[in-house]
């Protein structure tokens, strides 16, 4: 299954985005509706989401929730 999200990586992402204007940051591992807003707010532009969708009882509902949270 999916790897757990490591919250301390958020600080590293912040540092990276402050050092360079030209970046495209992607995160893979443990992204779900509880942390996607935080991840987006530090500058992540691509979220590779796996088990939050594949393990959900209703993957379309899970997807819609993730999109809603990402756009908050």
mmCIF file of C-alpha atoms in Angstrom, residues 14-39:
data_model
loop_
_atom_site.group_PDB
_atom_site.id
_atom_site.type_symbol
_atom_site.label_atom_id
_atom_site.label_comp_id
_atom_site.label_asym_id
_atom_site.label_seq_id
_atom_site.Cartn_x
_atom_site.Cartn_y
_atom_site.Cartn_z
ATOM 1 C CA UNK A 14 8.851 25.642 1.755
ATOM 2 C CA UNK A 15 12.631 26.119 1.728
ATOM 3 C CA UNK A 16 12.862 24.876 -1.845
ATOM 4 C CA UNK A 17 10.134 27.180 -3.124
ATOM 5 C CA UNK A 18 11.817 30.169 -1.447
ATOM 6 C CA UNK A 19 15.147 29.413 -3.142
ATOM 7 C CA UNK A 20 13.834 29.226 -6.690
ATOM 8 C CA UNK A 21 11.118 30.881 -8.723
ATOM 9 C CA UNK A 22 11.272 28.178 -11.358
ATOM 10 C CA UNK A 23 10.147 24.935 -9.867
ATOM 11 C CA UNK A 24 7.567 22.265 -10.303
ATOM 12 C CA UNK A 25 7.153 20.274 -7.106
ATOM 13 C CA UNK A 26 5.387 16.938 -6.861
ATOM 14 C CA UNK A 27 4.647 14.874 -3.776
ATOM 15 C CA UNK A 28 3.956 11.160 -3.678
ATOM 16 C CA UNK A 29 2.976 9.197 -0.607
ATOM 17 C CA UNK A 30 0.261 9.427 1.983
ATOM 18 C CA UNK A 31 -1.703 12.282 0.446
ATOM 19 C CA UNK A 32 -5.319 12.335 1.547
ATOM 20 C CA UNK A 33 -8.201 14.685 2.323
ATOM 21 C CA UNK A 34 -6.668 15.486 5.727
ATOM 22 C CA UNK A 35 -3.378 16.856 4.399
ATOM 23 C CA UNK A 36 -3.883 17.902 0.775
ATOM 24 C CA UNK A 37 -4.652 21.533 1.680
ATOM 25 C CA UNK A 38 -1.432 21.813 3.712
ATOM 26 C CA UNK A 39 0.547 20.243 0.910
#
